Amino acid sequence: MIDFLVQLDPVLQALLATLFTWGVTAAGAALVFFTSAVNRRFMDAMLGFAAGVMIAASFWSLLAPGIEMADQLGHIAWLTAVIGFMGGGIFMRLADRLLPHLHPDLGLDKSEGIKTTWQRSTLLVLAITLHNIPEGLAVGVAFGAVAADLPSATLGGALALAIGIGIQNFPEGTAVAMPLRREGMSRRRSFLMGQASGAVEPLAAVIGALFVMRMQGVLPYALCFAAGAMIFVVVEELIPESQRKNENIDLVTMATMSGFTIMMMLDVSLG
């Protein structure tokens, strides 16, 4: 697979990678064709697993290469990391505050962002879409960084990031589709709404890849920015959602560690 990807333009590489991550989101949403509910313990464990994957990916695939790249380009490495990382978190906080969205299993009165009269289904999709923007951006930046031909940016590392994000997208598709199905929406429409949350990833990836390829001086900042945005999603959304049921905390903790371990293995072995 890597030999095939090497021959492609980095933007096309990023597009193909995020079409894969979108496909995994659709696979998670497709569970509505087989059942109308998923065991809560299983769902919490999957969300914890996704959190572990994203934490590991944020460091090994984004933050560490960004710091190394900053040093190679003659930047003040720690300052670059701080600016990029906190910039990503602040960007996501602003998006979270402004974009109307609703988390699964909550009433409309608990919706966040600017108040609207949009339907519950739209708000649920937007909640996961908000998570997927930094994920798509991270993949695009990672593949775009490979074009800079710096030792810290490798095709294997970018591929590992895409695989990791794809793995953790499965429960995200399920988290949108299942609540809609429980509320009476048809299986087909629940699936379409669930997979739609992943559609933003290819667009964000292409934008990220094009941006860093044309402005290579911002590459370290962009990598750290993507890391900060992903950590924001983990701490603000995935971990609290996975631990809402107190009796599942130990299970979620081990699932998070498992996700971290698998992503670490992928990045170290492929990167």
PDB file of N, CA and C in Angstrom, residues 76-167:
ATOM      1  N   ILE A  76      12.232  28.305  17.497  1.00  0.00           N
ATOM      2  CA  ILE A  76      12.309  27.985  18.921  1.00  0.00           C
ATOM      3  C   ILE A  76      11.280  26.882  19.157  1.00  0.00           C
ATOM      4  N   ALA A  77      11.734  25.650  19.287  1.00  0.00           N
ATOM      5  CA  ALA A  77      10.842  24.493  19.226  1.00  0.00           C
ATOM      6  C   ALA A  77       9.732  24.536  20.262  1.00  0.00           C
ATOM      7  N   TRP A  78      10.096  24.852  21.516  1.00  0.00           N
ATOM      8  CA  TRP A  78       9.065  24.821  22.552  1.00  0.00           C
ATOM      9  C   TRP A  78       8.026  25.919  22.338  1.00  0.00           C
ATOM     10  N   LEU A  79       8.444  27.065  21.822  1.00  0.00           N
ATOM     11  CA  LEU A  79       7.515  28.165  21.592  1.00  0.00           C
ATOM     12  C   LEU A  79       6.566  27.830  20.441  1.00  0.00           C
ATOM     13  N   THR A  80       7.109  27.230  19.402  1.00  0.00           N
ATOM     14  CA  THR A  80       6.282  26.796  18.275  1.00  0.00           C
ATOM     15  C   THR A  80       5.215  25.813  18.747  1.00  0.00           C
ATOM     16  N   ALA A  81       5.640  24.854  19.591  1.00  0.00           N
ATOM     17  CA  ALA A  81       4.704  23.852  20.098  1.00  0.00           C
ATOM     18  C   ALA A  81       3.603  24.491  20.935  1.00  0.00           C
ATOM     19  N   VAL A  82       3.977  25.425  21.798  1.00  0.00           N
ATOM     20  CA  VAL A  82       2.995  26.093  22.661  1.00  0.00           C
ATOM     21  C   VAL A  82       1.992  26.887  21.828  1.00  0.00           C
ATOM     22  N   ILE A  83       2.491  27.671  20.872  1.00  0.00           N
ATOM     23  CA  ILE A  83       1.609  28.499  20.048  1.00  0.00           C
ATOM     24  C   ILE A  83       0.657  27.621  19.232  1.00  0.00           C
ATOM     25  N   GLY A  84       1.212  26.606  18.579  1.00  0.00           N
ATOM     26  CA  GLY A  84       0.384  25.740  17.750  1.00  0.00           C
ATOM     27  C   GLY A  84      -0.621  24.943  18.559  1.00  0.00           C
ATOM     28  N   PHE A  85      -0.153  24.319  19.651  1.00  0.00           N
ATOM     29  CA  PHE A  85      -1.008  23.453  20.462  1.00  0.00           C
ATOM     30  C   PHE A  85      -2.157  24.243  21.091  1.00  0.00           C
ATOM     31  N   MET A  86      -1.835  25.364  21.721  1.00  0.00           N
ATOM     32  CA  MET A  86      -2.879  26.169  22.355  1.00  0.00           C
ATOM     33  C   MET A  86      -3.787  26.823  21.307  1.00  0.00           C
ATOM     34  N   GLY A  87      -3.216  27.139  20.158  1.00  0.00           N
ATOM     35  CA  GLY A  87      -4.039  27.689  19.078  1.00  0.00           C
ATOM     36  C   GLY A  87      -5.110  26.704  18.637  1.00  0.00           C
ATOM     37  N   GLY A  88      -4.734  25.423  18.553  1.00  0.00           N
ATOM     38  CA  GLY A  88      -5.708  24.401  18.180  1.00  0.00           C
ATOM     39  C   GLY A  88      -6.818  24.270  19.200  1.00  0.00           C
ATOM     40  N   GLY A  89      -6.439  24.304  20.486  1.00  0.00           N
ATOM     41  CA  GLY A  89      -7.439  24.200  21.546  1.00  0.00           C
ATOM     42  C   GLY A  89      -8.372  25.403  21.569  1.00  0.00           C
ATOM     43  N   ILE A  90      -7.822  26.596  21.392  1.00  0.00           N
ATOM     44  CA  ILE A  90      -8.638  27.818  21.398  1.00  0.00           C
ATOM     45  C   ILE A  90      -9.583  27.833  20.199  1.00  0.00           C
ATOM     46  N   PHE A  91      -9.087  27.396  19.040  1.00  0.00           N
ATOM     47  CA  PHE A  91      -9.936  27.321  17.851  1.00  0.00           C
ATOM     48  C   PHE A  91     -11.132  26.407  18.091  1.00  0.00           C
ATOM     49  N   MET A  92     -10.895  25.234  18.681  1.00  0.00           N
ATOM     50  CA  MET A  92     -11.977  24.297  18.935  1.00  0.00           C
ATOM     51  C   MET A  92     -12.929  24.835  19.997  1.00  0.00           C
ATOM     52  N   ARG A  93     -12.412  25.564  20.985  1.00  0.00           N
ATOM     53  CA  ARG A  93     -13.286  26.151  22.008  1.00  0.00           C
ATOM     54  C   ARG A  93     -14.231  27.173  21.376  1.00  0.00           C
ATOM     55  N   LEU A  94     -13.712  27.986  20.457  1.00  0.00           N
ATOM     56  CA  LEU A  94     -14.549  28.967  19.781  1.00  0.00           C
ATOM     57  C   LEU A  94     -15.595  28.278  18.900  1.00  0.00           C
ATOM     58  N   ALA A  95     -15.163  27.246  18.180  1.00  0.00           N
ATOM     59  CA  ALA A  95     -16.100  26.503  17.338  1.00  0.00           C
ATOM     60  C   ALA A  95     -17.176  25.836  18.190  1.00  0.00           C
ATOM     61  N   ASP A  96     -16.768  25.280  19.328  1.00  0.00           N
ATOM     62  CA  ASP A  96     -17.703  24.620  20.234  1.00  0.00           C
ATOM     63  C   ASP A  96     -18.712  25.628  20.799  1.00  0.00           C
ATOM     64  N   ARG A  97     -18.255  26.835  21.018  1.00  0.00           N
ATOM     65  CA  ARG A  97     -19.122  27.876  21.594  1.00  0.00           C
ATOM     66  C   ARG A  97     -20.099  28.438  20.566  1.00  0.00           C
ATOM     67  N   LEU A  98     -19.678  28.479  19.302  1.00  0.00           N
ATOM     68  CA  LEU A  98     -20.479  29.138  18.275  1.00  0.00           C
ATOM     69  C   LEU A  98     -21.345  28.183  17.450  1.00  0.00           C
ATOM     70  N   LEU A  99     -20.816  27.002  17.103  1.00  0.00           N
ATOM     71  CA  LEU A  99     -21.547  26.093  16.221  1.00  0.00           C
ATOM     72  C   LEU A  99     -22.668  25.386  16.981  1.00  0.00           C
ATOM     73  N   PRO A 100     -23.911  25.502  16.551  1.00  0.00           N
ATOM     74  CA  PRO A 100     -25.007  24.801  17.225  1.00  0.00           C
ATOM     75  C   PRO A 100     -24.827  23.286  17.119  1.00  0.00           C
ATOM     76  N   HIS A 101     -24.931  22.583  18.245  1.00  0.00           N
ATOM     77  CA  HIS A 101     -24.798  21.129  18.236  1.00  0.00           C
ATOM     78  C   HIS A 101     -25.395  20.552  19.510  1.00  0.00           C
ATOM     79  N   LEU A 102     -25.647  19.243  19.456  1.00  0.00           N
ATOM     80  CA  LEU A 102     -26.265  18.552  20.585  1.00  0.00           C
ATOM     81  C   LEU A 102     -25.625  17.183  20.726  1.00  0.00           C
ATOM     82  N   HIS A 103     -25.252  16.821  21.935  1.00  0.00           N
ATOM     83  CA  HIS A 103     -24.628  15.523  22.175  1.00  0.00           C
ATOM     84  C   HIS A 103     -25.684  14.453  22.382  1.00  0.00           C
ATOM     85  N   PRO A 104     -25.375  13.190  22.016  1.00  0.00           N
ATOM     86  CA  PRO A 104     -26.341  12.102  22.140  1.00  0.00           C
ATOM     87  C   PRO A 104     -26.888  11.961  23.559  1.00  0.00           C
ATOM     88  N   ASP A 105     -28.155  11.511  23.641  1.00  0.00           N
ATOM     89  CA  ASP A 105     -28.828  11.226  24.912  1.00  0.00           C
ATOM     90  C   ASP A 105     -29.142  12.469  25.731  1.00  0.00           C
ATOM     91  N   LEU A 106     -29.012  13.669  25.144  1.00  0.00           N
ATOM     92  CA  LEU A 106     -29.359  14.902  25.843  1.00  0.00           C
ATOM     93  C   LEU A 106     -30.575  15.542  25.179  1.00  0.00           C
ATOM     94  N   GLY A 107     -31.361  16.287  25.960  1.00  0.00           N
ATOM     95  CA  GLY A 107     -32.519  16.962  25.420  1.00  0.00           C
ATOM     96  C   GLY A 107     -32.144  18.224  24.668  1.00  0.00           C
ATOM     97  N   LEU A 108     -33.085  18.744  23.881  1.00  0.00           N
ATOM     98  CA  LEU A 108     -32.814  19.944  23.090  1.00  0.00           C
ATOM     99  C   LEU A 108     -32.436  21.133  23.953  1.00  0.00           C
ATOM    100  N   ASP A 109     -32.906  21.136  25.201  1.00  0.00           N
ATOM    101  CA  ASP A 109     -32.569  22.241  26.088  1.00  0.00           C
ATOM    102  C   ASP A 109     -31.090  22.230  26.488  1.00  0.00           C
ATOM    103  N   LYS A 110     -30.393  21.122  26.197  1.00  0.00           N
ATOM    104  CA  LYS A 110     -28.971  20.999  26.519  1.00  0.00           C
ATOM    105  C   LYS A 110     -28.080  21.285  25.309  1.00  0.00           C
ATOM    106  N   SER A 111     -28.665  21.764  24.219  1.00  0.00           N
ATOM    107  CA  SER A 111     -27.873  22.053  23.019  1.00  0.00           C
ATOM    108  C   SER A 111     -26.863  23.157  23.315  1.00  0.00           C
ATOM    109  N   GLU A 112     -25.731  23.112  22.606  1.00  0.00           N
ATOM    110  CA  GLU A 112     -24.660  24.087  22.810  1.00  0.00           C
ATOM    111  C   GLU A 112     -24.495  24.954  21.574  1.00  0.00           C
ATOM    112  N   GLY A 113     -23.714  26.010  21.712  1.00  0.00           N
ATOM    113  CA  GLY A 113     -23.511  26.925  20.602  1.00  0.00           C
ATOM    114  C   GLY A 113     -24.632  27.940  20.501  1.00  0.00           C
ATOM    115  N   ILE A 114     -24.665  28.658  19.381  1.00  0.00           N
ATOM    116  CA  ILE A 114     -25.708  29.653  19.145  1.00  0.00           C
ATOM    117  C   ILE A 114     -27.057  28.955  19.074  1.00  0.00           C
ATOM    118  N   LYS A 115     -28.038  29.471  19.767  1.00  0.00           N
ATOM    119  CA  LYS A 115     -29.352  28.854  19.804  1.00  0.00           C
ATOM    120  C   LYS A 115     -30.058  28.992  18.453  1.00  0.00           C
ATOM    121  N   THR A 116     -30.640  27.870  18.004  1.00  0.00           N
ATOM    122  CA  THR A 116     -31.340  27.845  16.717  1.00  0.00           C
ATOM    123  C   THR A 116     -32.626  27.044  16.871  1.00  0.00           C
ATOM    124  N   THR A 117     -33.382  26.993  15.799  1.00  0.00           N
ATOM    125  CA  THR A 117     -34.593  26.162  15.761  1.00  0.00           C
ATOM    126  C   THR A 117     -34.355  24.906  14.919  1.00  0.00           C
ATOM    127  N   TRP A 118     -33.093  24.567  14.696  1.00  0.00           N
ATOM    128  CA  TRP A 118     -32.781  23.400  13.880  1.00  0.00           C
ATOM    129  C   TRP A 118     -33.271  22.128  14.550  1.00  0.00           C
ATOM    130  N   GLN A 119     -33.530  21.110  13.734  1.00  0.00           N
ATOM    131  CA  GLN A 119     -34.012  19.840  14.246  1.00  0.00           C
ATOM    132  C   GLN A 119     -32.940  19.133  15.070  1.00  0.00           C
ATOM    133  N   ARG A 120     -33.409  18.272  15.966  1.00  0.00           N
ATOM    134  CA  ARG A 120     -32.507  17.513  16.829  1.00  0.00           C
ATOM    135  C   ARG A 120     -31.515  16.690  16.005  1.00  0.00           C
ATOM    136  N   SER A 121     -32.000  16.071  14.927  1.00  0.00           N
ATOM    137  CA  SER A 121     -31.129  15.235  14.102  1.00  0.00           C
ATOM    138  C   SER A 121     -29.973  16.035  13.518  1.00  0.00           C
ATOM    139  N   THR A 122     -30.247  17.259  13.082  1.00  0.00           N
ATOM    140  CA  THR A 122     -29.199  18.116  12.524  1.00  0.00           C
ATOM    141  C   THR A 122     -28.175  18.471  13.587  1.00  0.00           C
ATOM    142  N   LEU A 123     -28.644  18.774  14.789  1.00  0.00           N
ATOM    143  CA  LEU A 123     -27.740  19.152  15.875  1.00  0.00           C
ATOM    144  C   LEU A 123     -26.854  17.981  16.297  1.00  0.00           C
ATOM    145  N   LEU A 124     -27.416  16.754  16.268  1.00  0.00           N
ATOM    146  CA  LEU A 124     -26.620  15.568  16.613  1.00  0.00           C
ATOM    147  C   LEU A 124     -25.500  15.352  15.604  1.00  0.00           C
ATOM    148  N   VAL A 125     -25.822  15.492  14.323  1.00  0.00           N
ATOM    149  CA  VAL A 125     -24.803  15.326  13.284  1.00  0.00           C
ATOM    150  C   VAL A 125     -23.717  16.386  13.415  1.00  0.00           C
ATOM    151  N   LEU A 126     -24.108  17.608  13.713  1.00  0.00           N
ATOM    152  CA  LEU A 126     -23.136  18.699  13.844  1.00  0.00           C
ATOM    153  C   LEU A 126     -22.187  18.472  15.015  1.00  0.00           C
ATOM    154  N   ALA A 127     -22.667  17.804  16.071  1.00  0.00           N
ATOM    155  CA  ALA A 127     -21.799  17.525  17.224  1.00  0.00           C
ATOM    156  C   ALA A 127     -20.615  16.659  16.814  1.00  0.00           C
ATOM    157  N   ILE A 128     -20.866  15.617  16.027  1.00  0.00           N
ATOM    158  CA  ILE A 128     -19.779  14.742  15.584  1.00  0.00           C
ATOM    159  C   ILE A 128     -18.981  15.399  14.465  1.00  0.00           C
ATOM    160  N   THR A 129     -19.657  16.167  13.615  1.00  0.00           N
ATOM    161  CA  THR A 129     -18.950  16.882  12.554  1.00  0.00           C
ATOM    162  C   THR A 129     -17.898  17.813  13.144  1.00  0.00           C
ATOM    163  N   LEU A 130     -18.239  18.461  14.246  1.00  0.00           N
ATOM    164  CA  LEU A 130     -17.298  19.346  14.929  1.00  0.00           C
ATOM    165  C   LEU A 130     -16.042  18.592  15.353  1.00  0.00           C
ATOM    166  N   HIS A 131     -16.207  17.324  15.765  1.00  0.00           N
ATOM    167  CA  HIS A 131     -15.056  16.497  16.143  1.00  0.00           C
ATOM    168  C   HIS A 131     -14.213  16.126  14.927  1.00  0.00           C
ATOM    169  N   ASN A 132     -14.885  15.932  13.793  1.00  0.00           N
ATOM    170  CA  ASN A 132     -14.193  15.401  12.622  1.00  0.00           C
ATOM    171  C   ASN A 132     -13.373  16.439  11.875  1.00  0.00           C
ATOM    172  N   ILE A 133     -13.650  17.719  12.107  1.00  0.00           N
ATOM    173  CA  ILE A 133     -12.865  18.762  11.430  1.00  0.00           C
ATOM    174  C   ILE A 133     -11.381  18.666  11.793  1.00  0.00           C
ATOM    175  N   PRO A 134     -11.009  18.639  13.087  1.00  0.00           N
ATOM    176  CA  PRO A 134      -9.575  18.529  13.394  1.00  0.00           C
ATOM    177  C   PRO A 134      -8.974  17.199  12.975  1.00  0.00           C
ATOM    178  N   GLU A 135      -9.784  16.141  12.941  1.00  0.00           N
ATOM    179  CA  GLU A 135      -9.262  14.845  12.510  1.00  0.00           C
ATOM    180  C   GLU A 135      -8.892  14.875  11.031  1.00  0.00           C
ATOM    181  N   GLY A 136      -9.784  15.411  10.194  1.00  0.00           N
ATOM    182  CA  GLY A 136      -9.474  15.530   8.772  1.00  0.00           C
ATOM    183  C   GLY A 136      -8.302  16.470   8.538  1.00  0.00           C
ATOM    184  N   LEU A 137      -8.287  17.585   9.273  1.00  0.00           N
ATOM    185  CA  LEU A 137      -7.181  18.534   9.156  1.00  0.00           C
ATOM    186  C   LEU A 137      -5.855  17.888   9.529  1.00  0.00           C
ATOM    187  N   ALA A 138      -5.867  17.085  10.584  1.00  0.00           N
ATOM    188  CA  ALA A 138      -4.641  16.418  11.035  1.00  0.00           C
ATOM    189  C   ALA A 138      -4.091  15.491   9.959  1.00  0.00           C
ATOM    190  N   VAL A 139      -4.964  14.720   9.326  1.00  0.00           N
ATOM    191  CA  VAL A 139      -4.518  13.807   8.270  1.00  0.00           C
ATOM    192  C   VAL A 139      -3.960  14.601   7.092  1.00  0.00           C
ATOM    193  N   GLY A 140      -4.655  15.662   6.693  1.00  0.00           N
ATOM    194  CA  GLY A 140      -4.184  16.472   5.574  1.00  0.00           C
ATOM    195  C   GLY A 140      -2.831  17.102   5.838  1.00  0.00           C
ATOM    196  N   VAL A 141      -2.651  17.648   7.034  1.00  0.00           N
ATOM    197  CA  VAL A 141      -1.375  18.263   7.408  1.00  0.00           C
ATOM    198  C   VAL A 141      -0.266  17.216   7.425  1.00  0.00           C
ATOM    199  N   ALA A 142      -0.578  16.026   7.940  1.00  0.00           N
ATOM    200  CA  ALA A 142       0.436  14.962   8.013  1.00  0.00           C
ATOM    201  C   ALA A 142       0.917  14.546   6.633  1.00  0.00           C
ATOM    202  N   PHE A 143      -0.006  14.379   5.683  1.00  0.00           N
ATOM    203  CA  PHE A 143       0.407  14.006   4.324  1.00  0.00           C
ATOM    204  C   PHE A 143       1.069  15.183   3.611  1.00  0.00           C
ATOM    205  N   GLY A 144       0.584  16.396   3.855  1.00  0.00           N
ATOM    206  CA  GLY A 144       1.220  17.563   3.256  1.00  0.00           C
ATOM    207  C   GLY A 144       2.630  17.751   3.763  1.00  0.00           C
ATOM    208  N   ALA A 145       2.868  17.409   5.033  1.00  0.00           N
ATOM    209  CA  ALA A 145       4.201  17.557   5.619  1.00  0.00           C
ATOM    210  C   ALA A 145       5.214  16.642   4.954  1.00  0.00           C
ATOM    211  N   VAL A 146       4.755  15.487   4.471  1.00  0.00           N
ATOM    212  CA  VAL A 146       5.666  14.544   3.807  1.00  0.00           C
ATOM    213  C   VAL A 146       6.301  15.195   2.583  1.00  0.00           C
ATOM    214  N   ALA A 147       5.525  16.061   1.912  1.00  0.00           N
ATOM    215  CA  ALA A 147       6.036  16.731   0.713  1.00  0.00           C
ATOM    216  C   ALA A 147       7.184  17.678   1.024  1.00  0.00           C
ATOM    217  N   ALA A 148       7.323  18.089   2.303  1.00  0.00           N
ATOM    218  CA  ALA A 148       8.412  18.989   2.695  1.00  0.00           C
ATOM    219  C   ALA A 148       9.752  18.270   2.727  1.00  0.00           C
ATOM    220  N   ASP A 149       9.711  16.951   2.674  1.00  0.00           N
ATOM    221  CA  ASP A 149      10.922  16.126   2.623  1.00  0.00           C
ATOM    222  C   ASP A 149      11.820  16.346   3.839  1.00  0.00           C
ATOM    223  N   LEU A 150      11.199  16.480   5.013  1.00  0.00           N
ATOM    224  CA  LEU A 150      11.954  16.583   6.261  1.00  0.00           C
ATOM    225  C   LEU A 150      11.943  15.224   6.953  1.00  0.00           C
ATOM    226  N   PRO A 151      13.030  14.851   7.629  1.00  0.00           N
ATOM    227  CA  PRO A 151      13.120  13.520   8.252  1.00  0.00           C
ATOM    228  C   PRO A 151      11.996  13.219   9.237  1.00  0.00           C
ATOM    229  N   SER A 152      11.459  14.241   9.887  1.00  0.00           N
ATOM    230  CA  SER A 152      10.440  14.024  10.914  1.00  0.00           C
ATOM    231  C   SER A 152       9.063  13.724  10.329  1.00  0.00           C
ATOM    232  N   ALA A 153       8.869  13.938   9.030  1.00  0.00           N
ATOM    233  CA  ALA A 153       7.582  13.673   8.387  1.00  0.00           C
ATOM    234  C   ALA A 153       7.716  12.482   7.452  1.00  0.00           C
ATOM    235  N   THR A 154       7.052  11.384   7.763  1.00  0.00           N
ATOM    236  CA  THR A 154       7.151  10.174   6.949  1.00  0.00           C
ATOM    237  C   THR A 154       5.777   9.753   6.458  1.00  0.00           C
ATOM    238  N   LEU A 155       5.758   9.099   5.311  1.00  0.00           N
ATOM    239  CA  LEU A 155       4.504   8.601   4.755  1.00  0.00           C
ATOM    240  C   LEU A 155       3.904   7.535   5.670  1.00  0.00           C
ATOM    241  N   GLY A 156       4.774   6.715   6.255  1.00  0.00           N
ATOM    242  CA  GLY A 156       4.287   5.687   7.174  1.00  0.00           C
ATOM    243  C   GLY A 156       3.595   6.294   8.381  1.00  0.00           C
ATOM    244  N   GLY A 157       4.155   7.393   8.897  1.00  0.00           N
ATOM    245  CA  GLY A 157       3.546   8.065  10.043  1.00  0.00           C
ATOM    246  C   GLY A 157       2.195   8.655   9.689  1.00  0.00           C
ATOM    247  N   ALA A 158       2.099   9.262   8.503  1.00  0.00           N
ATOM    248  CA  ALA A 158       0.816   9.823   8.061  1.00  0.00           C
ATOM    249  C   ALA A 158      -0.212   8.719   7.863  1.00  0.00           C
ATOM    250  N   LEU A 159       0.226   7.600   7.312  1.00  0.00           N
ATOM    251  CA  LEU A 159      -0.678   6.461   7.108  1.00  0.00           C
ATOM    252  C   LEU A 159      -1.151   5.897   8.443  1.00  0.00           C
ATOM    253  N   ALA A 160      -0.247   5.825   9.410  1.00  0.00           N
ATOM    254  CA  ALA A 160      -0.622   5.338  10.745  1.00  0.00           C
ATOM    255  C   ALA A 160      -1.672   6.248  11.366  1.00  0.00           C
ATOM    256  N   LEU A 161      -1.511   7.558  11.188  1.00  0.00           N
ATOM    257  CA  LEU A 161      -2.484   8.511  11.717  1.00  0.00           C
ATOM    258  C   LEU A 161      -3.854   8.286  11.087  1.00  0.00           C
ATOM    259  N   ALA A 162      -3.890   8.095   9.770  1.00  0.00           N
ATOM    260  CA  ALA A 162      -5.168   7.866   9.085  1.00  0.00           C
ATOM    261  C   ALA A 162      -5.830   6.583   9.557  1.00  0.00           C
ATOM    262  N   ILE A 163      -5.042   5.528   9.745  1.00  0.00           N
ATOM    263  CA  ILE A 163      -5.595   4.258  10.221  1.00  0.00           C
ATOM    264  C   ILE A 163      -6.158   4.426  11.629  1.00  0.00           C
ATOM    265  N   GLY A 164      -5.402   5.107  12.483  1.00  0.00           N
ATOM    266  CA  GLY A 164      -5.856   5.320  13.854  1.00  0.00           C
ATOM    267  C   GLY A 164      -7.138   6.121  13.920  1.00  0.00           C
ATOM    268  N   ILE A 165      -7.214   7.198  13.147  1.00  0.00           N
ATOM    269  CA  ILE A 165      -8.421   8.013  13.131  1.00  0.00           C
ATOM    270  C   ILE A 165      -9.590   7.222  12.542  1.00  0.00           C
ATOM    271  N   GLY A 166      -9.299   6.406  11.539  1.00  0.00           N
ATOM    272  CA  GLY A 166     -10.350   5.554  10.983  1.00  0.00           C
ATOM    273  C   GLY A 166     -10.919   4.605  12.027  1.00  0.00           C
ATOM    274  N   ILE A 167     -10.054   3.991  12.815  1.00  0.00           N
ATOM    275  CA  ILE A 167     -10.496   3.053  13.858  1.00  0.00           C
ATOM    276  C   ILE A 167     -11.424   3.742  14.851  1.00  0.00           C
TER     277      ILE A 167
END
